[in-house]
Tab-separated table of C-alpha atoms and ligand atoms in Angstrom:
chain	number	residue	atom	x	y	z
A	709	MET	CA	32.922	-23.532	7.363
A	710	ILE	CA	35.285	-26.230	8.619
A	711	ASN	CA	38.421	-25.871	10.636
A	712	ASN	CA	40.396	-29.061	10.575
A	713	ALA	CA	41.678	-31.735	8.231
A	714	SER	CA	39.252	-34.455	9.281
A	715	THR	CA	36.517	-33.565	6.814
A	716	LEU	CA	38.830	-33.423	3.816
A	717	ASN	CA	38.980	-36.586	1.737
A	718	ASN	CA	41.861	-38.967	1.125
A	719	LYS	CA	43.074	-37.533	-2.151
A	720	ARG	CA	46.557	-36.105	-2.512
A	721	ARG	CA	46.302	-32.583	-1.109
A	722	ILE	CA	48.170	-29.743	-2.745
A	723	GLY	CA	48.275	-26.252	-1.299
A	724	ILE	CA	48.490	-23.318	-3.679
A	725	MET	CA	49.899	-20.099	-2.272
A	726	GLY	CA	49.345	-17.251	-4.708
A	727	GLY	CA	50.678	-13.771	-4.161
A	728	THR	CA	52.485	-10.816	-5.599
A	729	PHE	CA	55.392	-11.578	-3.253
A	730	ASP	CA	56.865	-8.089	-3.663
A	731	PRO	CA	58.754	-9.127	-1.549
A	732	ILE	CA	57.874	-12.531	-0.056
A	733	HIS	CA	58.000	-12.307	3.771
A	734	PHE	CA	57.576	-14.424	6.897
A	735	GLY	CA	53.797	-13.796	6.938
A	736	HIS	CA	53.502	-15.708	3.639
A	737	LEU	CA	55.785	-18.499	4.832
A	738	LEU	CA	53.929	-18.834	8.123
A	739	ALA	CA	50.564	-19.024	6.332
A	740	ALA	CA	51.921	-21.805	4.115
A	741	GLU	CA	53.633	-23.687	6.937
A	742	GLU	CA	50.600	-23.621	9.228
A	743	SER	CA	48.295	-24.736	6.396
A	744	HIS	CA	50.706	-27.568	5.576
A	745	ARG	CA	50.653	-28.782	9.162
A	746	GLU	CA	46.981	-28.259	10.011
A	747	LEU	CA	45.605	-29.741	6.793
A	748	GLU	CA	48.276	-32.398	6.309
A	749	LEU	CA	49.032	-31.085	2.843
A	750	ASP	CA	51.448	-33.129	0.735
A	751	GLU	CA	53.043	-30.065	-0.793
A	752	ILE	CA	52.588	-26.359	-1.350
A	753	ILE	CA	53.205	-24.623	-4.648
A	754	PHE	CA	53.972	-20.902	-4.435
A	755	ILE	CA	52.746	-19.128	-7.559
A	756	PRO	CA	53.938	-15.531	-7.973
A	757	THR	CA	51.386	-13.556	-9.967
A	758	GLY	CA	52.346	-12.420	-13.429
A	759	GLN	CA	50.313	-9.260	-13.897
A	760	PRO	CA	48.008	-8.877	-10.882
A	761	PRO	CA	44.713	-7.328	-12.067
A	762	HIS	CA	44.402	-5.144	-8.940
A	763	LYS	CA	47.955	-3.792	-8.636
A	764	CYS	CA	49.900	-1.590	-11.053
A	765	LYS	CA	53.405	-0.580	-9.978
A	766	ILE	CA	55.155	-3.738	-8.869
A	767	SER	CA	58.678	-5.135	-9.170
A	768	SER	CA	59.616	-7.227	-12.176
A	769	GLN	CA	58.310	-10.751	-12.387
A	770	GLU	CA	61.839	-12.159	-12.362
A	771	HIS	CA	62.780	-10.369	-9.129
A	772	ARG	CA	59.605	-11.598	-7.429
A	773	TYR	CA	60.118	-15.132	-8.750
A	774	ASP	CA	63.772	-15.204	-7.646
A	775	MET	CA	62.912	-13.979	-4.138
A	776	THR	CA	60.201	-16.650	-3.837
A	777	LEU	CA	62.705	-19.311	-4.887
A	778	LEU	CA	65.237	-18.092	-2.318
A	779	ALA	CA	62.641	-17.995	0.475
A	780	THR	CA	61.413	-21.538	-0.136
A	781	ALA	CA	64.726	-23.227	-1.012
A	782	GLY	CA	65.564	-26.196	1.173
A	783	ILE	CA	61.999	-26.897	2.305
A	784	PRO	CA	61.153	-30.195	0.625
A	785	TYR	CA	57.378	-29.678	0.489
A	786	PHE	CA	57.584	-26.125	-0.926
A	787	SER	CA	58.053	-25.423	-4.627
A	788	VAL	CA	57.605	-22.412	-6.910
A	789	SER	CA	55.765	-22.324	-10.230
A	790	ARG	CA	56.242	-19.874	-13.098
A	791	MET	CA	52.840	-20.681	-14.584
A	792	GLU	CA	51.250	-17.266	-13.958
A	793	ILE	CA	54.407	-15.397	-14.955
A	794	ASP	CA	54.734	-17.368	-18.190
A	795	ARG	CA	51.054	-16.928	-19.050
A	796	GLY	CA	51.837	-13.355	-20.072
A	797	LYS	CA	48.315	-12.065	-19.372
A	798	PRO	CA	46.650	-10.732	-16.210
A	799	SER	CA	46.630	-13.508	-13.595
A	800	HIS	CA	43.337	-14.896	-12.375
A	801	THR	CA	43.115	-17.644	-9.755
A	802	ILE	CA	40.338	-19.427	-11.632
A	803	ASP	CA	42.527	-19.824	-14.744
A	804	THR	CA	45.424	-21.128	-12.654
A	805	LEU	CA	43.271	-23.697	-10.868
A	806	ARG	CA	41.705	-24.890	-14.122
A	807	GLU	CA	45.158	-25.281	-15.626
A	808	LEU	CA	46.433	-27.198	-12.589
A	809	LYS	CA	43.397	-29.474	-12.607
A	810	ALA	CA	43.917	-30.210	-16.296
A	811	ILE	CA	47.551	-31.129	-15.628
A	812	MET	CA	47.123	-33.082	-12.386
A	813	GLY	CA	43.685	-34.646	-12.858
A	814	ASN	CA	40.916	-35.415	-10.413
A	815	GLU	CA	42.967	-37.390	-7.927
A	816	VAL	CA	44.203	-34.203	-6.330
A	817	GLU	CA	42.404	-31.949	-3.864
A	818	PHE	CA	43.575	-28.362	-4.250
A	819	CYS	CA	43.683	-26.077	-1.219
A	820	PHE	CA	44.021	-22.454	-2.276
A	821	ILE	CA	45.590	-20.552	0.633
A	822	THR	CA	44.868	-16.878	1.305
A	823	GLY	CA	44.956	-14.441	4.169
A	824	LEU	CA	41.650	-13.200	5.535
A	825	ASP	CA	42.025	-9.851	3.723
A	826	ALA	CA	42.196	-11.592	0.368
A	827	MET	CA	39.279	-13.939	1.107
A	828	LEU	CA	37.071	-11.013	2.119
A	829	SER	CA	37.617	-9.498	-1.326
A	830	ILE	CA	36.882	-12.720	-3.218
A	831	SER	CA	33.754	-11.283	-4.843
A	832	SER	CA	36.022	-9.105	-7.008
A	833	TRP	CA	37.811	-12.143	-8.463
A	834	LYS	CA	37.013	-13.477	-11.931
A	835	GLU	CA	34.306	-16.212	-11.868
A	836	TYR	CA	34.721	-16.530	-8.109
A	837	MET	CA	31.580	-18.600	-7.639
A	838	GLU	CA	33.257	-21.365	-9.685
A	839	LEU	CA	36.177	-21.645	-7.263
A	840	PRO	CA	34.407	-23.997	-4.778
A	841	HIS	CA	34.126	-26.555	-7.608
A	842	LEU	CA	37.895	-26.543	-7.997
A	843	CYS	CA	39.412	-26.102	-4.560
A	844	ARG	CA	39.061	-25.630	-0.819
A	845	LEU	CA	39.451	-22.009	0.176
A	846	VAL	CA	41.941	-22.120	3.017
A	847	THR	CA	41.816	-18.824	4.888
A	848	VAL	CA	44.304	-17.804	7.568
A	849	THR	CA	43.974	-15.019	10.111
A	850	ARG	CA	45.447	-11.656	9.219
A	851	PRO	CA	45.715	-8.769	11.691
A	852	GLY	CA	43.188	-6.025	11.018
A	853	TYR	CA	40.530	-8.327	9.547
A	854	SER	CA	37.743	-10.062	11.432
A	855	PRO	CA	36.657	-13.629	10.625
A	856	LYS	CA	33.110	-12.530	11.517
A	857	ASN	CA	32.968	-10.794	8.141
A	858	LEU	CA	33.273	-14.159	6.389
A	859	HIS	CA	29.581	-14.626	7.150
A	860	GLU	CA	28.793	-11.931	4.588
A	861	LEU	CA	30.156	-14.118	1.776
A	862	PRO	CA	27.782	-16.261	-0.309
A	863	GLN	CA	26.909	-19.615	1.223
A	864	GLN	CA	28.685	-21.661	-1.480
A	865	ILE	CA	31.899	-19.771	-0.784
A	866	ARG	CA	31.506	-20.124	2.988
A	867	GLU	CA	31.042	-23.869	2.655
A	868	ALA	CA	34.355	-24.176	0.804
A	869	ILE	CA	36.294	-22.184	3.404
A	870	VAL	CA	38.661	-23.903	5.826
A	871	PHE	CA	39.559	-21.293	8.420
A	872	ILE	CA	42.877	-21.579	10.255
A	873	GLU	CA	44.028	-19.458	13.172
A	874	ILE	CA	47.724	-18.699	12.832
A	875	PRO	CA	49.959	-16.487	14.987
A	876	ARG	CA	49.118	-12.952	13.929
A	877	PHE	CA	51.965	-11.448	11.995
A	878	SER	CA	51.348	-7.748	11.496
A	879	LEU	CA	53.408	-7.599	8.340
A	880	SER	CA	52.814	-6.779	4.704
A	881	SER	CA	54.955	-6.351	1.603
A	882	THR	CA	53.744	-2.748	1.408
A	883	ASN	CA	55.060	-2.150	4.910
A	884	ILE	CA	58.420	-3.757	4.032
A	885	ARG	CA	58.777	-1.655	0.854
A	886	GLU	CA	58.092	1.461	2.911
A	887	ARG	CA	60.608	0.481	5.565
A	888	ILE	CA	63.337	-0.113	3.001
A	889	SER	CA	62.695	3.213	1.277
A	890	GLU	CA	63.068	4.852	4.696
A	891	GLY	CA	66.390	3.090	5.262
A	892	LYS	CA	65.031	0.784	7.991
A	893	GLY	CA	65.694	-2.535	6.228
A	894	ALA	CA	63.791	-5.812	6.470
A	895	LYS	CA	65.849	-7.861	8.900
A	896	TYR	CA	63.752	-10.515	10.716
A	897	LEU	CA	60.809	-9.747	8.421
A	898	VAL	CA	62.052	-11.681	5.395
A	899	PRO	CA	64.475	-14.644	5.144
A	900	ASP	CA	68.145	-13.599	5.158
A	901	ALA	CA	68.623	-14.688	1.530
A	902	VAL	CA	65.736	-12.441	0.465
A	903	GLU	CA	67.152	-9.545	2.447
A	904	ASP	CA	70.553	-10.000	0.708
A	905	TYR	CA	68.835	-10.132	-2.680
A	906	ILE	CA	66.876	-6.929	-2.006
A	907	ARG	CA	70.063	-5.159	-0.981
A	908	LYS	CA	72.169	-6.409	-3.928
A	909	CYS	CA	69.466	-5.566	-6.492
A	910	ARG	CA	68.764	-2.231	-4.768
A	911	LEU	CA	65.019	-2.907	-4.671
A	912	TYR	CA	62.479	-0.614	-2.996
A	913	LEU	CA	64.897	2.247	-2.390
A	914	SER	CA	62.256	4.629	-3.663
A	915	HIS	CA	58.811	3.633	-2.451
A	916	LYS	CA	56.164	3.071	-5.119
B	827	ATP	P1	50.927	-6.105	-0.383
B	827	ATP	O1	51.065	-5.222	0.803
B	827	ATP	O2	51.825	-5.722	-1.532
B	827	ATP	O3	49.493	-6.362	-0.802
B	827	ATP	P2	50.965	-8.598	1.098
B	827	ATP	O4	51.854	-8.640	2.289
B	827	ATP	O5	49.503	-8.432	1.314
B	827	ATP	O6	51.529	-7.528	0.064
B	827	ATP	P3	50.457	-10.437	-1.036
B	827	ATP	O7	51.503	-10.906	-1.988
B	827	ATP	O8	49.463	-9.410	-1.469
B	827	ATP	O9	51.244	-9.910	0.281
B	827	ATP	O10	49.676	-11.646	-0.382
B	827	ATP	C1	49.689	-12.965	-0.820
B	827	ATP	C2	48.816	-13.780	0.122
B	827	ATP	O11	49.416	-13.867	1.413
B	827	ATP	C3	47.420	-13.151	0.350
B	827	ATP	O12	46.466	-14.190	0.393
B	827	ATP	C4	47.559	-12.478	1.706
B	827	ATP	O13	46.324	-12.387	2.380
B	827	ATP	C5	48.514	-13.436	2.423
B	827	ATP	N1	49.300	-12.755	3.460
B	827	ATP	C6	50.202	-11.773	3.276
B	827	ATP	N2	50.732	-11.369	4.443
B	827	ATP	C7	50.143	-12.108	5.414
B	827	ATP	C8	50.258	-12.136	6.858
B	827	ATP	N3	51.065	-11.303	7.502
B	827	ATP	N4	49.504	-13.030	7.536
B	827	ATP	C9	48.658	-13.852	6.863
B	827	ATP	N5	48.498	-13.874	5.501
B	827	ATP	C10	49.225	-13.008	4.784
B	828	MG	MG1	48.202	-8.018	-0.304
């Protein structure tokens, strides 16, 4: 496991931030921002999942895509891709990385960014042992999960992990959906533009 940019090579480095983003919140943005800074990434592409294999009742793809666009607007090194949404099938990280590699070629080093919770469940992902051939597995701290548990992952996965300590943000989309359904709102948990969007589209008023 490595924990700084020095051992990465000189290729163009692109961060990939996948997520359901239902809704996108400051925990996601902080994970991306800290990875960008620590690993000197050239850019970060946010990729909202189309149909996540592990989740059933989620907001429409277009709402999640629009909120991700609003949250990242104005940050020159952040962009949003529709590739998983437009695929129209369940989204798997391995398929996305293969597609990106085919488009961008070998001169790019991909850094797939996840929170610790997601990395600890990597063995449930499709063809997960192939991922180290395609990308670095950038893993950021997430409250409630211990980095010690990373040692239980297979060695090939561990060797691809770049672990980054970020300020612990005890925040999840589930928690935000619950708060909104209870009338508490999401101020200071999501960007203002996302909060406005949630209110105007009347999202999450009944918790799923
Ligand atoms: P949900 O509660 O619906 O699962 P979530 O907040 O976990 O939502 P996801 O869209 O599932 O958000 O997560 C996308 C990615 O962002 C995952 O890799 C997850 O680990 C990471 N992430 C989400 N919230 C945080 C946070 N507060 N700190 C660090 N990483 C986070
Ligand atoms: Mg999650």
